[in-house]
JSON list of C-alpha atoms in Angstrom, two decimals:
[
{"chain": "A", "resi": 1, "resn": "MET", "atom": "CA", "xyz": [-16.79, 2.55, 14.22]},
{"chain": "A", "resi": 2, "resn": "LYS", "atom": "CA", "xyz": [-18.86, 5.58, 13.18]},
{"chain": "A", "resi": 3, "resn": "GLU", "atom": "CA", "xyz": [-19.54, 6.14, 9.49]},
{"chain": "A", "resi": 4, "resn": "SER", "atom": "CA", "xyz": [-17.71, 9.48, 9.45]},
{"chain": "A", "resi": 5, "resn": "THR", "atom": "CA", "xyz": [-14.65, 7.88, 11.05]},
{"chain": "A", "resi": 6, "resn": "LYS", "atom": "CA", "xyz": [-14.70, 5.08, 8.47]},
{"chain": "A", "resi": 7, "resn": "LYS", "atom": "CA", "xyz": [-14.81, 7.61, 5.66]},
{"chain": "A", "resi": 8, "resn": "ALA", "atom": "CA", "xyz": [-12.01, 9.70, 7.15]},
{"chain": "A", "resi": 9, "resn": "VAL", "atom": "CA", "xyz": [-9.68, 6.73, 7.73]},
{"chain": "A", "resi": 10, "resn": "SER", "atom": "CA", "xyz": [-10.42, 5.30, 4.27]},
{"chain": "A", "resi": 11, "resn": "ALA", "atom": "CA", "xyz": [-9.77, 8.66, 2.59]},
{"chain": "A", "resi": 12, "resn": "ILE", "atom": "CA", "xyz": [-6.55, 9.19, 4.55]},
{"chain": "A", "resi": 13, "resn": "CYS", "atom": "CA", "xyz": [-5.35, 5.80, 3.29]},
{"chain": "A", "resi": 14, "resn": "TYR", "atom": "CA", "xyz": [-5.54, 7.18, -0.24]},
{"chain": "A", "resi": 15, "resn": "PHE", "atom": "CA", "xyz": [-4.16, 10.61, 0.67]},
{"chain": "A", "resi": 16, "resn": "SER", "atom": "CA", "xyz": [-1.28, 9.03, 2.58]},
{"chain": "A", "resi": 17, "resn": "LEU", "atom": "CA", "xyz": [0.51, 8.76, -0.76]},
{"chain": "A", "resi": 18, "resn": "PHE", "atom": "CA", "xyz": [1.84, 12.22, 0.08]},
{"chain": "A", "resi": 19, "resn": "PHE", "atom": "CA", "xyz": [3.02, 11.62, 3.65]},
{"chain": "A", "resi": 20, "resn": "ALA", "atom": "CA", "xyz": [3.26, 7.88, 4.51]},
{"chain": "A", "resi": 21, "resn": "PRO", "atom": "CA", "xyz": [2.69, 5.83, 1.37]},
{"chain": "A", "resi": 22, "resn": "PHE", "atom": "CA", "xyz": [3.10, 2.36, 2.83]},
{"chain": "A", "resi": 23, "resn": "LEU", "atom": "CA", "xyz": [3.03, 2.83, 6.54]},
{"chain": "A", "resi": 24, "resn": "PHE", "atom": "CA", "xyz": [-0.47, 4.23, 7.03]},
{"chain": "A", "resi": 25, "resn": "PRO", "atom": "CA", "xyz": [-2.38, 1.74, 4.82]},
{"chain": "A", "resi": 26, "resn": "ILE", "atom": "CA", "xyz": [-0.52, -1.21, 6.36]},
{"chain": "A", "resi": 27, "resn": "ILE", "atom": "CA", "xyz": [-1.27, -0.02, 9.89]},
{"chain": "A", "resi": 28, "resn": "VAL", "atom": "CA", "xyz": [-4.93, 0.49, 9.00]},
{"chain": "A", "resi": 29, "resn": "TYR", "atom": "CA", "xyz": [-5.06, -2.93, 7.34]},
{"chain": "A", "resi": 30, "resn": "LEU", "atom": "CA", "xyz": [-3.62, -4.62, 10.42]},
{"chain": "A", "resi": 31, "resn": "VAL", "atom": "CA", "xyz": [-5.45, -2.66, 13.13]},
{"chain": "A", "resi": 32, "resn": "VAL", "atom": "CA", "xyz": [-8.95, -1.87, 11.86]},
{"chain": "A", "resi": 33, "resn": "ASP", "atom": "CA", "xyz": [-11.66, -4.57, 11.95]},
{"chain": "A", "resi": 34, "resn": "ASP", "atom": "CA", "xyz": [-14.11, -2.98, 9.51]},
{"chain": "A", "resi": 35, "resn": "SER", "atom": "CA", "xyz": [-14.07, -4.79, 6.14]},
{"chain": "A", "resi": 36, "resn": "GLU", "atom": "CA", "xyz": [-14.87, -1.65, 4.12]},
{"chain": "A", "resi": 37, "resn": "VAL", "atom": "CA", "xyz": [-11.96, 0.30, 5.61]},
{"chain": "A", "resi": 38, "resn": "VAL", "atom": "CA", "xyz": [-9.63, -2.69, 5.23]},
{"chain": "A", "resi": 39, "resn": "GLY", "atom": "CA", "xyz": [-10.62, -2.92, 1.55]},
{"chain": "A", "resi": 40, "resn": "HIS", "atom": "CA", "xyz": [-9.75, 0.72, 0.99]},
{"chain": "A", "resi": 41, "resn": "ALA", "atom": "CA", "xyz": [-6.46, 0.25, 2.86]},
{"chain": "A", "resi": 42, "resn": "LYS", "atom": "CA", "xyz": [-5.55, -2.68, 0.62]},
{"chain": "A", "resi": 43, "resn": "LYS", "atom": "CA", "xyz": [-6.46, -0.81, -2.59]},
{"chain": "A", "resi": 44, "resn": "SER", "atom": "CA", "xyz": [-4.50, 2.26, -1.54]},
{"chain": "A", "resi": 45, "resn": "PHE", "atom": "CA", "xyz": [-1.47, 0.18, -0.53]},
{"chain": "A", "resi": 46, "resn": "LEU", "atom": "CA", "xyz": [-1.42, -1.58, -3.89]},
{"chain": "A", "resi": 47, "resn": "SER", "atom": "CA", "xyz": [-1.74, 1.72, -5.74]},
{"chain": "A", "resi": 48, "resn": "HIS", "atom": "CA", "xyz": [1.15, 3.12, -3.70]},
{"chain": "A", "resi": 49, "resn": "LEU", "atom": "CA", "xyz": [3.31, 0.21, -4.86]},
{"chain": "A", "resi": 50, "resn": "LEU", "atom": "CA", "xyz": [3.08, 1.13, -8.56]},
{"chain": "A", "resi": 51, "resn": "PRO", "atom": "CA", "xyz": [5.33, 4.23, -8.45]},
{"chain": "A", "resi": 52, "resn": "ILE", "atom": "CA", "xyz": [7.80, 2.45, -6.20]},
{"chain": "A", "resi": 53, "resn": "ILE", "atom": "CA", "xyz": [8.07, -0.34, -8.75]},
{"chain": "A", "resi": 54, "resn": "ALA", "atom": "CA", "xyz": [8.11, 2.04, -11.72]},
{"chain": "A", "resi": 55, "resn": "VAL", "atom": "CA", "xyz": [11.00, 4.24, -10.57]},
{"chain": "A", "resi": 56, "resn": "PRO", "atom": "CA", "xyz": [13.60, 1.46, -10.20]},
{"chain": "A", "resi": 57, "resn": "LEU", "atom": "CA", "xyz": [12.38, -0.08, -13.45]},
{"chain": "A", "resi": 58, "resn": "GLY", "atom": "CA", "xyz": [12.99, 3.22, -15.24]},
{"chain": "A", "resi": 59, "resn": "ILE", "atom": "CA", "xyz": [16.44, 3.52, -13.67]},
{"chain": "A", "resi": 60, "resn": "ILE", "atom": "CA", "xyz": [17.33, -0.02, -14.75]},
{"chain": "A", "resi": 61, "resn": "ILE", "atom": "CA", "xyz": [16.24, 0.73, -18.32]},
{"chain": "A", "resi": 62, "resn": "ILE", "atom": "CA", "xyz": [18.37, 3.87, -18.37]},
{"chain": "A", "resi": 63, "resn": "PHE", "atom": "CA", "xyz": [21.43, 2.04, -17.04]},
{"chain": "A", "resi": 64, "resn": "GLU", "atom": "CA", "xyz": [20.99, -0.90, -19.40]},
{"chain": "A", "resi": 65, "resn": "THR", "atom": "CA", "xyz": [20.82, 1.39, -22.44]},
{"chain": "A", "resi": 66, "resn": "GLN", "atom": "CA", "xyz": [23.97, 3.20, -21.26]},
{"chain": "A", "resi": 67, "resn": "TYR", "atom": "CA", "xyz": [22.25, 6.54, -20.73]},
{"chain": "A", "resi": 68, "resn": "HIS", "atom": "CA", "xyz": [20.89, 6.72, -24.25]},
{"chain": "A", "resi": 69, "resn": "LEU", "atom": "CA", "xyz": [18.89, 9.94, -24.56]},
{"chain": "A", "resi": 70, "resn": "ALA", "atom": "CA", "xyz": [15.86, 8.25, -26.14]},
{"chain": "A", "resi": 71, "resn": "ALA", "atom": "CA", "xyz": [15.71, 5.70, -23.30]},
{"chain": "A", "resi": 72, "resn": "ILE", "atom": "CA", "xyz": [15.86, 8.46, -20.72]},
{"chain": "A", "resi": 73, "resn": "ILE", "atom": "CA", "xyz": [13.05, 10.41, -22.38]},
{"chain": "A", "resi": 74, "resn": "ILE", "atom": "CA", "xyz": [10.85, 7.36, -22.96]},
{"chain": "A", "resi": 75, "resn": "SER", "atom": "CA", "xyz": [11.40, 6.08, -19.41]},
{"chain": "A", "resi": 76, "resn": "ALA", "atom": "CA", "xyz": [10.63, 9.48, -17.95]},
{"chain": "A", "resi": 77, "resn": "LEU", "atom": "CA", "xyz": [7.46, 9.78, -20.03]},
{"chain": "A", "resi": 78, "resn": "ILE", "atom": "CA", "xyz": [6.16, 6.29, -19.33]},
{"chain": "A", "resi": 79, "resn": "PHE", "atom": "CA", "xyz": [7.00, 6.06, -15.65]},
{"chain": "A", "resi": 80, "resn": "GLY", "atom": "CA", "xyz": [6.30, 9.72, -14.95]},
{"chain": "A", "resi": 81, "resn": "THR", "atom": "CA", "xyz": [2.88, 9.39, -16.54]},
{"chain": "A", "resi": 82, "resn": "LEU", "atom": "CA", "xyz": [2.19, 6.23, -14.55]},
{"chain": "A", "resi": 83, "resn": "THR", "atom": "CA", "xyz": [3.13, 7.96, -11.32]},
{"chain": "A", "resi": 84, "resn": "LEU", "atom": "CA", "xyz": [0.95, 10.97, -12.17]},
{"chain": "A", "resi": 85, "resn": "ILE", "atom": "CA", "xyz": [-2.00, 8.71, -12.98]},
{"chain": "A", "resi": 86, "resn": "VAL", "atom": "CA", "xyz": [-1.61, 6.90, -9.66]},
{"chain": "A", "resi": 87, "resn": "MET", "atom": "CA", "xyz": [-1.46, 10.21, -7.80]},
{"chain": "A", "resi": 88, "resn": "VAL", "atom": "CA", "xyz": [-4.60, 11.51, -9.47]},
{"chain": "A", "resi": 89, "resn": "TRP", "atom": "CA", "xyz": [-6.36, 8.17, -8.94]},
{"chain": "A", "resi": 90, "resn": "ASN", "atom": "CA", "xyz": [-5.59, 8.26, -5.21]},
{"chain": "A", "resi": 91, "resn": "ILE", "atom": "CA", "xyz": [-6.85, 11.82, -4.89]},
{"chain": "A", "resi": 92, "resn": "VAL", "atom": "CA", "xyz": [-10.05, 11.00, -6.79]},
{"chain": "A", "resi": 93, "resn": "LYS", "atom": "CA", "xyz": [-10.67, 7.84, -4.73]},
{"chain": "A", "resi": 94, "resn": "GLY", "atom": "CA", "xyz": [-10.06, 9.74, -1.48]},
{"chain": "A", "resi": 95, "resn": "ILE", "atom": "CA", "xyz": [-12.53, 12.45, -2.46]},
{"chain": "A", "resi": 96, "resn": "LYS", "atom": "CA", "xyz": [-15.09, 9.84, -3.60]},
{"chain": "A", "resi": 97, "resn": "VAL", "atom": "CA", "xyz": [-14.86, 8.09, -0.24]},
{"chain": "A", "resi": 98, "resn": "ILE", "atom": "CA", "xyz": [-15.43, 11.35, 1.60]},
{"chain": "A", "resi": 99, "resn": "LEU", "atom": "CA", "xyz": [-18.41, 12.31, -0.59]},
{"chain": "A", "resi": 100, "resn": "SER", "atom": "CA", "xyz": [-20.07, 8.89, -0.54]}
]
């Protein structure tokens, strides 16, 4: 696989957060033989899991506290911030892969 193709596929794994969060990294992980690209696919897949775990956790907290306003605000702040951090991290990692 050419170096430019490796970079493009690795970067798309990170950017796939916006269009195919799990599907693309899993396909790349299973299909591609290059260890560097597979490593990026694994890292991006794991980072895509964080928001998916955080959202139901926030919903459970809100339900368990019987829609208490403070719980809603705290859950939104914590899990919203986590999701934003993961999004920014994926964008930064994708750009770093392209520029490396």
